GROMACS .gro file of C-alpha atoms in nm:
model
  289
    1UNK     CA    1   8.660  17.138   2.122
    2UNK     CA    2   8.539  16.933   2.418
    3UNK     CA    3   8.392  16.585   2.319
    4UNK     CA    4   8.115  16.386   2.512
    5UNK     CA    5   7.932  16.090   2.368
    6UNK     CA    6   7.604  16.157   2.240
    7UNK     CA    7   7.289  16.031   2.056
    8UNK     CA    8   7.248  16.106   1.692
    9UNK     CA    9   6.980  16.348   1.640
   10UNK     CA   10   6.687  16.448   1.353
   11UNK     CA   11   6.392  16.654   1.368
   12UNK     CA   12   6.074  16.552   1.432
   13UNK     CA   13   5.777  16.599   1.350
   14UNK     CA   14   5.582  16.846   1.592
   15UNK     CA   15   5.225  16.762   1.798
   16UNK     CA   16   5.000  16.995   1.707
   17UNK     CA   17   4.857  17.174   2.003
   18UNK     CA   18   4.476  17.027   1.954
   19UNK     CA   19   4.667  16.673   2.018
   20UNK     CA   20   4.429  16.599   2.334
   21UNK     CA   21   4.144  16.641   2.164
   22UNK     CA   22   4.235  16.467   1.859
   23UNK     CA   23   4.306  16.184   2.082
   24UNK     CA   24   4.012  16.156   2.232
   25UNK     CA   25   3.803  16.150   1.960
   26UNK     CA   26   3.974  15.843   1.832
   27UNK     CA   27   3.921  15.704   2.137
   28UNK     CA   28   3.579  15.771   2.114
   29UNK     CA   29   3.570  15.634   1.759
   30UNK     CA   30   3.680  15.343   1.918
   31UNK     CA   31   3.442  15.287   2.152
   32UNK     CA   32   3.158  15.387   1.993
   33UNK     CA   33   3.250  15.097   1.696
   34UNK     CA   34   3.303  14.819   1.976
   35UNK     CA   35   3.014  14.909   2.149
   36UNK     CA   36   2.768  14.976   1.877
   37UNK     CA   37   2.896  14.601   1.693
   38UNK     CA   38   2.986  14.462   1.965
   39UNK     CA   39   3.295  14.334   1.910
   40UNK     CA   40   3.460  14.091   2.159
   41UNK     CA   41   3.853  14.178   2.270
   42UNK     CA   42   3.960  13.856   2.039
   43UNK     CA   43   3.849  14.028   1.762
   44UNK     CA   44   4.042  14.344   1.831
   45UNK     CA   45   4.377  14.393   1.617
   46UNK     CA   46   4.654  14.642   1.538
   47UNK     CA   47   4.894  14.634   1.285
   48UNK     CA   48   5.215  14.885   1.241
   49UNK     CA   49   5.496  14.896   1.007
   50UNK     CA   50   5.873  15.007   1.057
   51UNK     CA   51   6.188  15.012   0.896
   52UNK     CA   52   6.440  14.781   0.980
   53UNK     CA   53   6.764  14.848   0.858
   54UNK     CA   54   6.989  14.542   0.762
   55UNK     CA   55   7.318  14.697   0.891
   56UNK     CA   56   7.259  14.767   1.246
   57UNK     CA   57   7.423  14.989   1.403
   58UNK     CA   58   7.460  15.238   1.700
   59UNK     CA   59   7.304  15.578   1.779
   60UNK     CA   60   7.579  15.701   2.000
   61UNK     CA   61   7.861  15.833   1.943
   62UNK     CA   62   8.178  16.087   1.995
   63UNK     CA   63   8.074  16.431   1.897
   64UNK     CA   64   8.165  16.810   2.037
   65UNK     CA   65   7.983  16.919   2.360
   66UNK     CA   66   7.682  17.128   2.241
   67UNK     CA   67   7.636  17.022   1.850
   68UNK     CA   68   7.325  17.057   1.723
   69UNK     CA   69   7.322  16.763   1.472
   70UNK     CA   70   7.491  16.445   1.520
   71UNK     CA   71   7.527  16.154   1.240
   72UNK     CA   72   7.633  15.769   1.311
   73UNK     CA   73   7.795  15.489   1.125
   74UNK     CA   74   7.436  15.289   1.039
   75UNK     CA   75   7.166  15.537   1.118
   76UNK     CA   76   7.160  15.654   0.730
   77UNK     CA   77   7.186  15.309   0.633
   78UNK     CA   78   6.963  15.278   0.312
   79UNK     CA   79   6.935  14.896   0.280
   80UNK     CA   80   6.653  14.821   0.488
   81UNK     CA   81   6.327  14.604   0.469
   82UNK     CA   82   5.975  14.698   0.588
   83UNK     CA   83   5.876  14.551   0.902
   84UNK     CA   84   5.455  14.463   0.971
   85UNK     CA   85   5.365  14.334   1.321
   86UNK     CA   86   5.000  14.278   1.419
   87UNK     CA   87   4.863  14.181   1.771
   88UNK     CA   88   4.543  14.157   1.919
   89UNK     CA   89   4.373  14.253   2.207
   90UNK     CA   90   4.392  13.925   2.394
   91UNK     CA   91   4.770  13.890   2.327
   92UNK     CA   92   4.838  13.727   1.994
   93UNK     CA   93   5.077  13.780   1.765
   94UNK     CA   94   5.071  13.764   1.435
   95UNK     CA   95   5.392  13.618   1.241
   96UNK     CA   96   5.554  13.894   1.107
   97UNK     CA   97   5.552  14.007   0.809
   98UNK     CA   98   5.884  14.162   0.575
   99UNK     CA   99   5.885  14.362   0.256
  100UNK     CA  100   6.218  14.376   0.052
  101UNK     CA  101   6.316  14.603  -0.233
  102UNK     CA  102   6.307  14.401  -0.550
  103UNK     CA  103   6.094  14.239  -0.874
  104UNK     CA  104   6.210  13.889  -0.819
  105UNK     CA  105   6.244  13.601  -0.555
  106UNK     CA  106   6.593  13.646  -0.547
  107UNK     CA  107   6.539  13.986  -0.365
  108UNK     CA  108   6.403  13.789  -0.078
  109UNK     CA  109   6.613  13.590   0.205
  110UNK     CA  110   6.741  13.227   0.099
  111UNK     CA  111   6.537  12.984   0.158
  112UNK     CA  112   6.895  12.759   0.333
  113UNK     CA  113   6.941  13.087   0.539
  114UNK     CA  114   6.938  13.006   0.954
  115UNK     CA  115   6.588  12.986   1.067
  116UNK     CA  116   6.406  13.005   0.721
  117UNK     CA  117   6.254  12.671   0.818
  118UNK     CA  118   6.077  12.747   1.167
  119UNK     CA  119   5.973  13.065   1.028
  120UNK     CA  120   5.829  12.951   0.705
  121UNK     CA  121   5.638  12.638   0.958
  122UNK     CA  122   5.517  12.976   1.167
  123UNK     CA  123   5.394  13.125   0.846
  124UNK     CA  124   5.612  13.434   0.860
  125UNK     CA  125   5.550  13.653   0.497
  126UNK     CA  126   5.840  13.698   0.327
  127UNK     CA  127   5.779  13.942   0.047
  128UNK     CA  128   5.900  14.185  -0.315
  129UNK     CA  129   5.777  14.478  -0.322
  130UNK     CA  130   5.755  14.451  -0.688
  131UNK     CA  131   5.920  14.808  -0.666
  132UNK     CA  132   6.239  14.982  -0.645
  133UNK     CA  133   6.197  15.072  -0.293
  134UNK     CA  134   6.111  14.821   0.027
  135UNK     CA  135   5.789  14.979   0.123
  136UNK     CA  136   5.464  14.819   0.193
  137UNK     CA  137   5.215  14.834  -0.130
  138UNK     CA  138   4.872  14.776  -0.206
  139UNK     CA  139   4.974  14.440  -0.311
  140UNK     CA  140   5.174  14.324   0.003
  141UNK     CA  141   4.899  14.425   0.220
  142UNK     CA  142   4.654  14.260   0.041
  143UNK     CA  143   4.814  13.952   0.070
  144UNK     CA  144   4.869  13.981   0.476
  145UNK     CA  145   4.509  14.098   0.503
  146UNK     CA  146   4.420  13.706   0.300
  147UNK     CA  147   4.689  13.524   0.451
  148UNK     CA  148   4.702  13.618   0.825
  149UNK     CA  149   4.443  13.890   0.946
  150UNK     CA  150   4.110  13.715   0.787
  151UNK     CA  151   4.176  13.415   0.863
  152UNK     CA  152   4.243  13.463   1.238
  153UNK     CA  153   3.905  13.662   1.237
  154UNK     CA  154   3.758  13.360   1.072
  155UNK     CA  155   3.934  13.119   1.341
  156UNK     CA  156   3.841  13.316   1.656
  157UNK     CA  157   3.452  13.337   1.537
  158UNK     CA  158   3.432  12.975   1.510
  159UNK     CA  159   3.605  12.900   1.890
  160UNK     CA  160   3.392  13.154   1.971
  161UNK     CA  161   3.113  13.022   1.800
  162UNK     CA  162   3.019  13.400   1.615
  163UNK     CA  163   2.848  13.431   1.341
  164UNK     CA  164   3.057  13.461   0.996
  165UNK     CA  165   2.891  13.820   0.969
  166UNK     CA  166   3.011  13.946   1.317
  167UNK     CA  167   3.254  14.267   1.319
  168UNK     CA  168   3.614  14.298   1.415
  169UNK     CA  169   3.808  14.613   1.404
  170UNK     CA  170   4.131  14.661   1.279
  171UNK     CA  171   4.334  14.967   1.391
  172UNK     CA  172   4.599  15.072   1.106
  173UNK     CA  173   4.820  15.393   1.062
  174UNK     CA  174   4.756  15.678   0.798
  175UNK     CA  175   4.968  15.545   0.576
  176UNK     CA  176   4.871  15.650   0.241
  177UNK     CA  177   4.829  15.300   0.074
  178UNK     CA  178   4.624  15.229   0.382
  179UNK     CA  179   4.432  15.556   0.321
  180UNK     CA  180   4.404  15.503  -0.033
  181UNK     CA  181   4.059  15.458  -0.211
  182UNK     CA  182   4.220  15.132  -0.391
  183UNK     CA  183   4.261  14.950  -0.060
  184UNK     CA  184   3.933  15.043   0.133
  185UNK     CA  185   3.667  14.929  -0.146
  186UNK     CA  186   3.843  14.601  -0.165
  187UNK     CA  187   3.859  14.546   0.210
  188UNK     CA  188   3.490  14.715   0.164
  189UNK     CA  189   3.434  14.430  -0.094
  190UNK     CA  190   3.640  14.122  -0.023
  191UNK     CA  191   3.669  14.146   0.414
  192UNK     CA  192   3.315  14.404   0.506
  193UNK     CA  193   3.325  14.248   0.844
  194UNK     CA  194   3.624  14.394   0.889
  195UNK     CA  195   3.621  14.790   1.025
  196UNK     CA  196   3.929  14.976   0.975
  197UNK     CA  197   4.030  15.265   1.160
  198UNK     CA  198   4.349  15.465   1.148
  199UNK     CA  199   4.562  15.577   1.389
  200UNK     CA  200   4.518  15.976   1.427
  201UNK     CA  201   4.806  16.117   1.165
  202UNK     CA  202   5.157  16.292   1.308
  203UNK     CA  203   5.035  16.126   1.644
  204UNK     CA  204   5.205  15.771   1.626
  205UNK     CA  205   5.420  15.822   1.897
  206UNK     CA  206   5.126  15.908   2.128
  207UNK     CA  207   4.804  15.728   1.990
  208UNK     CA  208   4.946  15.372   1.815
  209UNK     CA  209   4.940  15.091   2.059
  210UNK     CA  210   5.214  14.884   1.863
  211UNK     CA  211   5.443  15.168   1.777
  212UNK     CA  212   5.437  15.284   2.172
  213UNK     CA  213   5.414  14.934   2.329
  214UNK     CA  214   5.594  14.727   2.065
  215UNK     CA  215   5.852  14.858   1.830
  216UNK     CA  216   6.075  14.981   2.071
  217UNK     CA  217   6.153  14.614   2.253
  218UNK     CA  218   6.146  14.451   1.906
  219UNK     CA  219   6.395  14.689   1.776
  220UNK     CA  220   6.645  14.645   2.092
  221UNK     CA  221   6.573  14.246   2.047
  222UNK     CA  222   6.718  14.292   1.680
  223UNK     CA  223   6.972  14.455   1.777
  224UNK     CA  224   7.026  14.217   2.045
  225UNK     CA  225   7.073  13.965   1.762
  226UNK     CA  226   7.311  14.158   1.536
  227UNK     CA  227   7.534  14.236   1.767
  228UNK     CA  228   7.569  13.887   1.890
  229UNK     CA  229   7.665  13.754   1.529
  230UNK     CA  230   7.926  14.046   1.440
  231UNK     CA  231   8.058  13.932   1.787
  232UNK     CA  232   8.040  13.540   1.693
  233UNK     CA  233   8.203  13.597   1.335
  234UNK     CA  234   8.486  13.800   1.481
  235UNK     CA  235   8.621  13.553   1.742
  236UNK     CA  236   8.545  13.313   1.466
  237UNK     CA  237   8.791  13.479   1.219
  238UNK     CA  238   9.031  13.562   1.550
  239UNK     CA  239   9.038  13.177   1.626
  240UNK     CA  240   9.123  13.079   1.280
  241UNK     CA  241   9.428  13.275   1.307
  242UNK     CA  242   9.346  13.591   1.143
  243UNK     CA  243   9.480  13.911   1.266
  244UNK     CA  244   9.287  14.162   1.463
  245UNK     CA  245   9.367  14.420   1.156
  246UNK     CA  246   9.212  14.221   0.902
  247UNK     CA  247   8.923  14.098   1.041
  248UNK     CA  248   8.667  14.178   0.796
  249UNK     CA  249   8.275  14.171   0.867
  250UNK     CA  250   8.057  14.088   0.627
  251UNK     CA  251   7.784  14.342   0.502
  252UNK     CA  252   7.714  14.231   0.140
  253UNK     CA  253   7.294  14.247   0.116
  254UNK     CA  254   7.223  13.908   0.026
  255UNK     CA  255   7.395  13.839   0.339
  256UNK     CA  256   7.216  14.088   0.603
  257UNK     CA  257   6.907  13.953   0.419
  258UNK     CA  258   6.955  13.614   0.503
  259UNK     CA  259   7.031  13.719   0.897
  260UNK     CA  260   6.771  13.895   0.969
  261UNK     CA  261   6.547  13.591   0.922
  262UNK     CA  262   6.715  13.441   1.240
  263UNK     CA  263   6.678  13.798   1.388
  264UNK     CA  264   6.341  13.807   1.337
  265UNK     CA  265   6.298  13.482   1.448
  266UNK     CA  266   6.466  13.499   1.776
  267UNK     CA  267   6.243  13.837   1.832
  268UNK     CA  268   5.909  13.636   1.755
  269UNK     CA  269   6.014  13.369   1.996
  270UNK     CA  270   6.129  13.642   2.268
  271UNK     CA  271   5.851  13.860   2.308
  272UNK     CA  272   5.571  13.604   2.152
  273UNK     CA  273   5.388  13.602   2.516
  274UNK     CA  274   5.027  13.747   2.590
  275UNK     CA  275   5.144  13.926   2.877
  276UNK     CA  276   5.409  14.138   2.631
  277UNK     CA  277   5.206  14.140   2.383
  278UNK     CA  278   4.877  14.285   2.562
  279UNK     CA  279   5.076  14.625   2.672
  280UNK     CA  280   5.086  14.717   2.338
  281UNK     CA  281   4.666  14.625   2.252
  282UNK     CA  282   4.432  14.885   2.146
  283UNK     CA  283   4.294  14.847   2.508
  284UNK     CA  284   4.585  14.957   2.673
  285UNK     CA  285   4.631  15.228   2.470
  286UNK     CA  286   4.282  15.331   2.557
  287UNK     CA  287   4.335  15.284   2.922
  288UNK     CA  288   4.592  15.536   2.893
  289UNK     CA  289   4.419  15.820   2.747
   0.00000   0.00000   0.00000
């Protein structure tokens, strides 16, 4: 067999072949909701969730010349947290939110861990799922809805000086807790002024400013980050006398946990910058269609 080094691959999922028009009906939507409230760009936002997986790891590897399917050390990695970042249209960035599999406080990062403090000062939301698993619920995005998205609304209408009553929109994917009857009478009830619309579903790649303009730099930041500490803790170890064959990194999960705090941190501080942060707004997005 010949050998080349390759990506890891997995299917996708296919654009259907109406995509164009799909797309430009939600960009209608769009426009016909900030021009019939007239909403101002500050009160344009866009949230997106991810997974980030707490053992990071490479997608390339060794693998036979012309092999369909290709599988890494890392890329089935299970332990992982949900990831939420928000921005707005004018270049804001909302601290990020985390979800982590778990009942308890003790599923979530220490609060000694490196970088807990400036995060925690930068109101980052560190949260259970209240679930076996480490996606977002109803529950979690309730809470970023009270703790970060309303109250920005709330803070830009008054420098603005809006009324209270004045519209914003808020562009979120078809996920189905988003989706979910549950979740739209209370933001119907508790936040009216706020409009949601969703990001057209199977087109993510194509039609969700954050995912297209965000997610990809904040991943390589991360990764950035990772790969820095595994290569701080080994010369560490190799310093201290240990030999090269039993250097040992560690990957317990209280442990990735607690690093990914300062990852997360470092990314925030990295690409926390309107001129970043705008090529990934709803307007750009729209500009593009």
């Amino acid at each position: 067999l010949k050998w080349v080094i390759t990506a890891s691959t997995c299917p996708g999922c296919k654009i259907p072949a109406n995509a164009d028009n799909i797309l430009q009906k939600a960009f209608l939507r769009i426009a016909y909701v900030i021009k019939h409230k007239d909403i101002p760009s500050a009160l344009i936002a866009n949230s997106d969730q991810t997974q980030v997986v707490l053992a990071q790891g490479s997608k390339v590897t060794y693998a036979p010349i012309n092999l369909n399917q290709v599988s890494t050390v890392g890329v089935d990695e299970k332990r992982a947290i949900t990831f939420l970042v928000s921005l707005t249209n004018d270049g804001i960035l909302f601290p990020f939110q985390t979800v982590h599999k778990g009942k308890t406080a003790a599923s979530l990062p220490s609060k000694n861990c490196r970088s807990w403090k400036e995060a925690s000062a930068a109101e980052f939301l560190f949260e259970s799922s209240l679930t076996s698993t480490y996606w977002s619920m109803l529950e979690t995005m309730r809470h970023f809805v009270n703790a970060s998205l309303a109250p920005h609304f709330a803070k830009v209408k008054l420098k603005l000086h809006l009324l209270p009553e004045q519209c914003s929109l808020w562009l979120i994917d078809c996920w189905s807790v988003h989706c979910s009857q549950a979740f739209l009478d209370w933001m119907a009830t508790k936040h009216y002024t706020i409009i949601v619309l969703f990001v057209p579903a199977v087109l993510t790649g194509l039609s969700q400013p954050c995912d297209v303009g965000f997610q990809q730099i904040f991943k390589h930041q991360l990764k950035l980050s990772a790969h820095n500490g595994v290569v701080q803790e080994v010369l560490t170890q190799l310093k201290g006398g240990v030999a090269v064959d039993n250097v040992k990194i560690d990957v317990t999960l209280k442990v990735l946990q607690d690093r990914t705090v300062y990852w997360l941190w470092v990314a925030f501080q990295t690409l926390n910058n309107p001129a970043t942060v705008k090529k990934a707004s709803v307007s750009h997005f729209c500009n593009s269609l």
